[in-house]
mmCIF file of C-alpha atoms in Angstrom:
data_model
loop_
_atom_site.group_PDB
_atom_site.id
_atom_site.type_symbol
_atom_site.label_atom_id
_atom_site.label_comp_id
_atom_site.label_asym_id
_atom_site.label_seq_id
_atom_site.Cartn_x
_atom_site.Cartn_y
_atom_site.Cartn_z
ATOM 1 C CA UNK A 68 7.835 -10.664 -22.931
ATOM 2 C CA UNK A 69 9.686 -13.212 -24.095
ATOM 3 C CA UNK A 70 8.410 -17.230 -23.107
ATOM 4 C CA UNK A 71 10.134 -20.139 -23.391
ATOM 5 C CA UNK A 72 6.944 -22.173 -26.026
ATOM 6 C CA UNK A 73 8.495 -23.282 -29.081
ATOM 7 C CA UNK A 74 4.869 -23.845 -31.183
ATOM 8 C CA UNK A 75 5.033 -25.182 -34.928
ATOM 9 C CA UNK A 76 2.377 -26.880 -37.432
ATOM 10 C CA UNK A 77 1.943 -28.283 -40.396
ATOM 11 C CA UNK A 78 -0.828 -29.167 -42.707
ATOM 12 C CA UNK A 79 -2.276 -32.684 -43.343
ATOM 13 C CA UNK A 80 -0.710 -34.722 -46.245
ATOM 14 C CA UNK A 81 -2.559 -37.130 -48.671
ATOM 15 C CA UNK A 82 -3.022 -39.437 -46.646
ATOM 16 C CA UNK A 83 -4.834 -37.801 -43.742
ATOM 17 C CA UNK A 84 -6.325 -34.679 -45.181
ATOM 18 C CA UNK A 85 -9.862 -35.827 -45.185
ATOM 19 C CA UNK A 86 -9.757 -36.081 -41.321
ATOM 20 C CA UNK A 87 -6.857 -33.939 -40.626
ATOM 21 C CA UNK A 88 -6.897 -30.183 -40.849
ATOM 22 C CA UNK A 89 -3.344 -30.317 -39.246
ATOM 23 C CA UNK A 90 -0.716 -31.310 -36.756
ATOM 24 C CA UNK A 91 0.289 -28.785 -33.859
ATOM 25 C CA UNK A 92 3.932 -29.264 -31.596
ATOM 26 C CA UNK A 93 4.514 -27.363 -28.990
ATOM 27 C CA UNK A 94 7.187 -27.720 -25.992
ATOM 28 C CA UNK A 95 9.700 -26.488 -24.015
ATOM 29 C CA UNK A 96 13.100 -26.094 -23.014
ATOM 30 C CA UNK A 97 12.625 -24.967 -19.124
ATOM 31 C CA UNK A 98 12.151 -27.249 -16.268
ATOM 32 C CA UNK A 99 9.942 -25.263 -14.405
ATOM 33 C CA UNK A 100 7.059 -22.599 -14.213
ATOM 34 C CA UNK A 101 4.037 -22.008 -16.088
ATOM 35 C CA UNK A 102 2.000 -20.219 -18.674
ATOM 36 C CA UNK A 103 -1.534 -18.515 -17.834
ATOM 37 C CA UNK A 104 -3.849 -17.677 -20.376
ATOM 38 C CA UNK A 105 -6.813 -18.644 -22.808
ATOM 39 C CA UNK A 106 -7.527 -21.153 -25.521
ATOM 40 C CA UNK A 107 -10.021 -19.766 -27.931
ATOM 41 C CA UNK A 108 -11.273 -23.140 -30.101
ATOM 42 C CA UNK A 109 -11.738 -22.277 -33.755
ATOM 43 C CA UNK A 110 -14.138 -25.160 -34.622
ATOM 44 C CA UNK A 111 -12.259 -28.579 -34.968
ATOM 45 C CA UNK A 112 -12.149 -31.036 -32.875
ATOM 46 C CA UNK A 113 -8.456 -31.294 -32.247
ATOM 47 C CA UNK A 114 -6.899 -34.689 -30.490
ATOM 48 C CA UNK A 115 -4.344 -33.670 -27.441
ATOM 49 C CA UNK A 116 -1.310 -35.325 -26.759
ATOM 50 C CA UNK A 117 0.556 -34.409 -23.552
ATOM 51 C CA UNK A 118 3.802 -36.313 -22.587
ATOM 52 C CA UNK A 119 5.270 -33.445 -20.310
ATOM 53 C CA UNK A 120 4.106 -31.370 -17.730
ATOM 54 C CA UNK A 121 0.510 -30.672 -16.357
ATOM 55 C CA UNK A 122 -1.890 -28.671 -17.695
ATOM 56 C CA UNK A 123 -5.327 -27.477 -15.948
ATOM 57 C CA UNK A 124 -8.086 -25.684 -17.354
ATOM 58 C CA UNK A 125 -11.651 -23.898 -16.381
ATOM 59 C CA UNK A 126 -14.674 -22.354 -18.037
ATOM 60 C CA UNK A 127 -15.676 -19.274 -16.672
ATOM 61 C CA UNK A 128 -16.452 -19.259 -13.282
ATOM 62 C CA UNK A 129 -15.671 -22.593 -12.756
ATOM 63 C CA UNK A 130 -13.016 -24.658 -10.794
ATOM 64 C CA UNK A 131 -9.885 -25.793 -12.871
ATOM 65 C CA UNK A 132 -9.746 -29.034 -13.325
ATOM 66 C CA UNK A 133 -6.536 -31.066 -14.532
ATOM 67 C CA UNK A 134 -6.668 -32.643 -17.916
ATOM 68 C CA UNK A 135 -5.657 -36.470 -18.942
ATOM 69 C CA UNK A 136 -2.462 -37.703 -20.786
ATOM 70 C CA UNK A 137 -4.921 -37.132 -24.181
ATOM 71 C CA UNK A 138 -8.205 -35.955 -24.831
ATOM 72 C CA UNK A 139 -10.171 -34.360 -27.448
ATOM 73 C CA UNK A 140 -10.541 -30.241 -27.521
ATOM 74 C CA UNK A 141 -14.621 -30.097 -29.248
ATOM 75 C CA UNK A 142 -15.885 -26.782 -30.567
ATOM 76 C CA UNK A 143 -16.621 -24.737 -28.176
ATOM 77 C CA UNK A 144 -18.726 -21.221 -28.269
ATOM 78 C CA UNK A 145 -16.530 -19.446 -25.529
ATOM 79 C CA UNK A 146 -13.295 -19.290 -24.326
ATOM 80 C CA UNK A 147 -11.375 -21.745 -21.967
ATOM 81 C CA UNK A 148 -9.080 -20.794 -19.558
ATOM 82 C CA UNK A 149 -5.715 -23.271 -19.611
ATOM 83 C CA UNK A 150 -3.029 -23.337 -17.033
ATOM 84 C CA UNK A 151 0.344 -25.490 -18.610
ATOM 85 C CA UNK A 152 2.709 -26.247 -15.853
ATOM 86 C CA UNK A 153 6.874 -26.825 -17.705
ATOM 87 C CA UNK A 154 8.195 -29.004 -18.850
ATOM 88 C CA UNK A 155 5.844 -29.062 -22.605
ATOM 89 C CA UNK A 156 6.076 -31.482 -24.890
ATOM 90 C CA UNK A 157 2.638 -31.802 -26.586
ATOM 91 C CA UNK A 158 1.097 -32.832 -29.913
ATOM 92 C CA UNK A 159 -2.101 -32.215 -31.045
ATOM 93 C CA UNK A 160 -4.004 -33.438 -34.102
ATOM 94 C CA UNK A 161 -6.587 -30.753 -35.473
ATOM 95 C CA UNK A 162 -9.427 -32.978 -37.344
ATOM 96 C CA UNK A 163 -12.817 -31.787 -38.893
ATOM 97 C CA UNK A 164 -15.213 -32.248 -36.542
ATOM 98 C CA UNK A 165 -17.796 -33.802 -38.346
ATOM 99 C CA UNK A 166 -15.545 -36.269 -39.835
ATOM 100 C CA UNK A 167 -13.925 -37.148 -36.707
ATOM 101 C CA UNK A 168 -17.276 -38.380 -35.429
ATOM 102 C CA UNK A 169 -18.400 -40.116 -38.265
ATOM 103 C CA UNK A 170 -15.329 -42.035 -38.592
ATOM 104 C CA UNK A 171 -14.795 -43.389 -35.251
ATOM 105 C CA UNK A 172 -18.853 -43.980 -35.040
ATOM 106 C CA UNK A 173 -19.018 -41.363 -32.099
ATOM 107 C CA UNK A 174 -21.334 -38.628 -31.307
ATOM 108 C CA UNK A 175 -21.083 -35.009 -29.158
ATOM 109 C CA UNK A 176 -24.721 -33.794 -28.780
ATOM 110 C CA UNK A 177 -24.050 -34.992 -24.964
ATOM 111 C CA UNK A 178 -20.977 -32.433 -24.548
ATOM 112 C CA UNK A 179 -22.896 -29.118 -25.420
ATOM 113 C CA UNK A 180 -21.615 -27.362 -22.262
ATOM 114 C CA UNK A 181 -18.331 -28.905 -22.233
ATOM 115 C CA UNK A 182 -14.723 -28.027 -24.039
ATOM 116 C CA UNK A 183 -13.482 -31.144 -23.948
ATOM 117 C CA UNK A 184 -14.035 -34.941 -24.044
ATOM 118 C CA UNK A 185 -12.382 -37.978 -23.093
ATOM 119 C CA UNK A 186 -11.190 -40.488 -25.812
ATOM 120 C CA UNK A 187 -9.995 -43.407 -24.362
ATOM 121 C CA UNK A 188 -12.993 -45.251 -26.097
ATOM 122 C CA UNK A 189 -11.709 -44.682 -29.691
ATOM 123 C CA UNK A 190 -7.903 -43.446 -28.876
ATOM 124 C CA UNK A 191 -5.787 -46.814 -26.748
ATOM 125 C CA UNK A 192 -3.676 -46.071 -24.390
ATOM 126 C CA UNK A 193 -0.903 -47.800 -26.862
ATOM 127 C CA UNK A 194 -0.801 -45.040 -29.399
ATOM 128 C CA UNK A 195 -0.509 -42.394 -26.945
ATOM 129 C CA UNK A 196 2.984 -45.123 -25.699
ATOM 130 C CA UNK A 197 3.716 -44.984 -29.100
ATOM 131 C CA UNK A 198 3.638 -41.209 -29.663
ATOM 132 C CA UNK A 199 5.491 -40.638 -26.744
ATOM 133 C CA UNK A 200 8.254 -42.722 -27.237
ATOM 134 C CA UNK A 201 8.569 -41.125 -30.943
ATOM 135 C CA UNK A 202 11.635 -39.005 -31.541
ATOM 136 C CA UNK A 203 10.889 -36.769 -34.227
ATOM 137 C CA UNK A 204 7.591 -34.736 -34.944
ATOM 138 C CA UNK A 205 7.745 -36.866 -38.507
ATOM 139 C CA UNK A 206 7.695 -40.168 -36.561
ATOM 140 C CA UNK A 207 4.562 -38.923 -34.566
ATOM 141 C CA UNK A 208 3.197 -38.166 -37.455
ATOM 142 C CA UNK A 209 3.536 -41.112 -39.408
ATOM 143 C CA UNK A 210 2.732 -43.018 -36.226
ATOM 144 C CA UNK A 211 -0.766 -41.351 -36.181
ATOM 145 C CA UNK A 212 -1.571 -42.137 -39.821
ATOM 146 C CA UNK A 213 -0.621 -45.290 -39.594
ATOM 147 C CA UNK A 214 -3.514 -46.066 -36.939
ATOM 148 C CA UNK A 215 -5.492 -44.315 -39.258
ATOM 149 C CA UNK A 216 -4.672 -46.234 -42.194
ATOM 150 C CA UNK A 217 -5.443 -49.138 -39.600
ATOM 151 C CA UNK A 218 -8.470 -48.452 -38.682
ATOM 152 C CA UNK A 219 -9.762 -46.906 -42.282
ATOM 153 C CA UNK A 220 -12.084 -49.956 -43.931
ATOM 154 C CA UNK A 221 -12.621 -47.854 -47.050
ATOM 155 C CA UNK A 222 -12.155 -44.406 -48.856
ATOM 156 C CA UNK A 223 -14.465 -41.820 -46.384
ATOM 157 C CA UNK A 224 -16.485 -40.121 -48.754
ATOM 158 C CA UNK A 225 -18.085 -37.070 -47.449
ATOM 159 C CA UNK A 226 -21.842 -36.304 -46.424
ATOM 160 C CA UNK A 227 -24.347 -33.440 -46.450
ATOM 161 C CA UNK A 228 -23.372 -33.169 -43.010
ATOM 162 C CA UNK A 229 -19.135 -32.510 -43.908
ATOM 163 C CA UNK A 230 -20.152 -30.467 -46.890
ATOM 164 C CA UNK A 231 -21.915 -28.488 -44.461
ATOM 165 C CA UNK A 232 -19.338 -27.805 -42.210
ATOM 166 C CA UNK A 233 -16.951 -27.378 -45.012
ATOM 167 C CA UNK A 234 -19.215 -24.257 -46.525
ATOM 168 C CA UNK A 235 -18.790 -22.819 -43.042
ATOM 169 C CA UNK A 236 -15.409 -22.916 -43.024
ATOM 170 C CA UNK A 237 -14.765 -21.936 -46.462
ATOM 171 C CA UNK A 238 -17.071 -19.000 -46.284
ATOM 172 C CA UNK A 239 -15.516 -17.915 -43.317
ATOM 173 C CA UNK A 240 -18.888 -18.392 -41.465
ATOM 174 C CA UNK A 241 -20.735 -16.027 -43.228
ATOM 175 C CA UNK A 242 -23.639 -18.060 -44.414
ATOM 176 C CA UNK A 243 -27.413 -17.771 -43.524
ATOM 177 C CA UNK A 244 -28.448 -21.801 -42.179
ATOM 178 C CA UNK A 245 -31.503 -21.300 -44.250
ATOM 179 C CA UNK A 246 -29.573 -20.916 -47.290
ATOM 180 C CA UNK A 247 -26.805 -23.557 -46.852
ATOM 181 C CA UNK A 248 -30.101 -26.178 -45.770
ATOM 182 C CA UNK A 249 -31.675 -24.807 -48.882
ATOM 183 C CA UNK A 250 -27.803 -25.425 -51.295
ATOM 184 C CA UNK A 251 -27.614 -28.886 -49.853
ATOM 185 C CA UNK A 252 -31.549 -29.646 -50.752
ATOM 186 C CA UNK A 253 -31.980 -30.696 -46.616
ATOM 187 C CA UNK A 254 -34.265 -31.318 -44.204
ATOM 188 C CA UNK A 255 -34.052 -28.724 -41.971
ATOM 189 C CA UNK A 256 -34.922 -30.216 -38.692
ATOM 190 C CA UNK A 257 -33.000 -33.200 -39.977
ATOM 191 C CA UNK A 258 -30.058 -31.143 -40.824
ATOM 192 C CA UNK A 259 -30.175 -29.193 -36.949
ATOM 193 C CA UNK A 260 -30.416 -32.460 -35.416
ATOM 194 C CA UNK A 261 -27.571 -34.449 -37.465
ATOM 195 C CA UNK A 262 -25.080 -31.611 -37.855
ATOM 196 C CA UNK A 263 -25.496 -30.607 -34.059
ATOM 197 C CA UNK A 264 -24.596 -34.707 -33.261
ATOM 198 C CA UNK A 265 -21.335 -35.110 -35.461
ATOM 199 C CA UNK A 266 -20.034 -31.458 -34.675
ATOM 200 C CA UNK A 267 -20.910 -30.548 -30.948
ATOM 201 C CA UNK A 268 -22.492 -27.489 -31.257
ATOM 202 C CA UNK A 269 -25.204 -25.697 -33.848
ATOM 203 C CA UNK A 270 -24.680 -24.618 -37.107
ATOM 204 C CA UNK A 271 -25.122 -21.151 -36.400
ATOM 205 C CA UNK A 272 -22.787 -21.901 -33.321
ATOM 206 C CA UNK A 273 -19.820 -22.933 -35.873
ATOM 207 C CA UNK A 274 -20.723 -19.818 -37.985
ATOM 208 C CA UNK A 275 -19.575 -17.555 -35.096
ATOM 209 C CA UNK A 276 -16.791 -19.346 -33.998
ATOM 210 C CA UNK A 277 -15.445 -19.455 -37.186
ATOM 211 C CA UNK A 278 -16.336 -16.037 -37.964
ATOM 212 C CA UNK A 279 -15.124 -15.040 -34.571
ATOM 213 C CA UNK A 280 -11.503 -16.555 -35.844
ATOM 214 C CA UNK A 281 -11.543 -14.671 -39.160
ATOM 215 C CA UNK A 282 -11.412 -11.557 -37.401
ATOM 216 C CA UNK A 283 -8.871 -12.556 -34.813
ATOM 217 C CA UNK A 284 -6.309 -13.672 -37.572
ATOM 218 C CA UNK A 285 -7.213 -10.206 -39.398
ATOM 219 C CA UNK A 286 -6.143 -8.649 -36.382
ATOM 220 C CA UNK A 287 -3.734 -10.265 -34.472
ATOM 221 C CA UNK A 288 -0.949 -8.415 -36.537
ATOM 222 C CA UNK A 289 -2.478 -4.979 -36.390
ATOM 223 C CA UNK A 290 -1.608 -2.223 -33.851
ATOM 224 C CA UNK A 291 -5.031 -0.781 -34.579
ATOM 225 C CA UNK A 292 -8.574 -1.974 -34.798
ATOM 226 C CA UNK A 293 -10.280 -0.484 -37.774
ATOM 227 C CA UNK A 294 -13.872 -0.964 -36.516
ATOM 228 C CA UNK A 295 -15.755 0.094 -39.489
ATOM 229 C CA UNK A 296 -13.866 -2.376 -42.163
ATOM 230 C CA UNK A 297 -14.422 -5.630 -39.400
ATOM 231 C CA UNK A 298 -18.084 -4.568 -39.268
ATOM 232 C CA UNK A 299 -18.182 -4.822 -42.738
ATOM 233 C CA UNK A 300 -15.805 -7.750 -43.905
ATOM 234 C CA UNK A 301 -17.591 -9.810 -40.720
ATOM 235 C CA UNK A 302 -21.246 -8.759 -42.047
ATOM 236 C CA UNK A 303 -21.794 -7.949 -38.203
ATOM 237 C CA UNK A 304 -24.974 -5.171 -38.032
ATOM 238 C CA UNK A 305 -23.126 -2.512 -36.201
ATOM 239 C CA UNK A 306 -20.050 -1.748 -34.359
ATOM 240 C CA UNK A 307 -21.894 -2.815 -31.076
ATOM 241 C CA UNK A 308 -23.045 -5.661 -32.902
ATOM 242 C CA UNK A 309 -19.474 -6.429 -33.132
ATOM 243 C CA UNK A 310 -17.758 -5.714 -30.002
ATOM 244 C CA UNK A 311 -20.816 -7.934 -28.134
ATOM 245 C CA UNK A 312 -20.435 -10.775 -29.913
ATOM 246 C CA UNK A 313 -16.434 -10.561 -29.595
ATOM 247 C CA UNK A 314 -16.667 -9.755 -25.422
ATOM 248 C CA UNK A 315 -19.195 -13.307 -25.651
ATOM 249 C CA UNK A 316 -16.788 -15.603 -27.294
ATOM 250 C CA UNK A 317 -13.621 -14.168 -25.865
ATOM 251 C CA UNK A 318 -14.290 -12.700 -22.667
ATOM 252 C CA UNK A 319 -12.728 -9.596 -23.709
ATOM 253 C CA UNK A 320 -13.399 -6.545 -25.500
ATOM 254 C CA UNK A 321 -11.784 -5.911 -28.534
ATOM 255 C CA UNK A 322 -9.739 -2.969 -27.495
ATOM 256 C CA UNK A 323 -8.907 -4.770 -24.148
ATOM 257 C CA UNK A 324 -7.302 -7.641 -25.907
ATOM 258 C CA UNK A 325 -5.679 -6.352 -28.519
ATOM 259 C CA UNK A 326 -4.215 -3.657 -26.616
ATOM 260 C CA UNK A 327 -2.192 -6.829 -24.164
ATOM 261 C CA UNK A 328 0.457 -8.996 -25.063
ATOM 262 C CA UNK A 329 -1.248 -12.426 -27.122
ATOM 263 C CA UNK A 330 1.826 -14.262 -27.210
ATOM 264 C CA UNK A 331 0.252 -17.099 -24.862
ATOM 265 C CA UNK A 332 -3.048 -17.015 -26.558
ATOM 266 C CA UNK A 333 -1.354 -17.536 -30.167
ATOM 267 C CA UNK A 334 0.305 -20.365 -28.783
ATOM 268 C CA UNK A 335 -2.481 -22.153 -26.624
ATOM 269 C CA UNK A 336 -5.139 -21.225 -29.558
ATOM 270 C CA UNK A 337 -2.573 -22.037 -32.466
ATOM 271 C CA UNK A 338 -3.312 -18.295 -33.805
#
């Protein structure tokens, strides 16, 4: 099938990096029609620009509802279903979670159960007129860190709480809580309570998200599963072990979605 998405990205410079994982584009060339399919979030907390076009989403079993000019995408255990209605012209800014928080003096404990959050409290209305008036992705960009820049007092230096979540990442989610808590020399109930705050869910939560990710970009290219090696590289128990925790997070089995065409997903999940 072919679709009219154009989707690029490009990692954080310098200047952004310790906030910004990276910066997503995506639009389109048609007038008309739209593109059905899943976003499966991966962990950041990714700020969404939309200039063109409406775009709807729903969790499962629940009524779509239509999204704002810009919001914030949180972590999310599960998949959410997005409807984009053409014309697309869209950029997103993909930030470490726990960062984000901490640096706009926000927290998500109170958006457990939701996928998304609005912003206007920390993100004005004039940078979103600013972004969409830009006319190059490189304008947006330097746009963006120039609020940042703006509203940076000082360097950000980076917490138990970000080292944490950077571990997570880093080891691909494959990390036992007890032992990261036990690294960092925290308080565990501390630790639960403060990392579940600045990131929006657990961190056992991000461990299988991210986890859950690892094994989607190991086998997005493949035309087979090989069951027995994802068991193992993923540290899952067993095969069913496996395929349960994948049907959870992405509504699917694992032989039901890699058997269908994932061009929409790629491009709404930035896979």
């Amino acid at each position: 099938m072919s679709i009219d998405l154009r989707f690029s990205c490009c990692d954080a410079g310098e200047k952004s990096s310790y906030l910004v994982r990276r910066y997503i584009f995506l639009d389109s060339e048609a007038d008309t029609g739209c593109y059905i399919d899943k976003h499966i979030p991966e962990g950041s907390c990714t700020l969404i620009f939309n200039f063109k076009g409406e775009v709807n989403m729903s969790l499962y079993c629940s009524p779509d509802q239509k999204l704002p000019n810009y919001f914030l995408v949180l972590p999310y255990l599960g998949f959410v279903n997005v409807k984009a209605a053409l014309p697309i012209d869209t950029f997103g800014v993909a930030c470490k979670a726990s960062v984000f928080s901490a640096f706009f003096g926000i927290t998500f404990d109170d958006f457990e159960t939701q996928s998304y959050r609005m912003i206007e409290d920390v993100i004005p209305q004039e940078l979103y007129e600013q972004l969409r008036g830009a006319c190059s992705h490189e304008m947006r960009i330097k746009i963006f860190e120039d609020f940042l820049s703006a509203k940076k007092k000082r360097e950000y230096a980076p917490d138990q709480i970000d080292l944490a979540y950077e571990f997570i990442y880093s080891s691909n989610g494959l990390v036992h809580i007890n032992e990261l808590i036990s690294k960092l020399n925290l308080n565990s109930r501390s630790f639960r309570r403060n990392f579940f705050q600045r990131v929006g869910v657990s961190a056992k939560s991000l461990c299988r998200i991210v986890r859950a990710n690892q094994v989607l970009n190991t086998l997005k290219e493949s035309n087979e599963i090989d069951f027995q090696s994802v068991v193992y590289s993923g540290k899952y128990f067993d095969q069913p072990h496996f395929v349960n925790d994948f049907r959870k997070f992405i509504g699917e089995s694992p032989g039901t979605f890699f058997s269908r065409d994932l061009q929409i997903v790629k491009v709404f999940s930035g896979l």
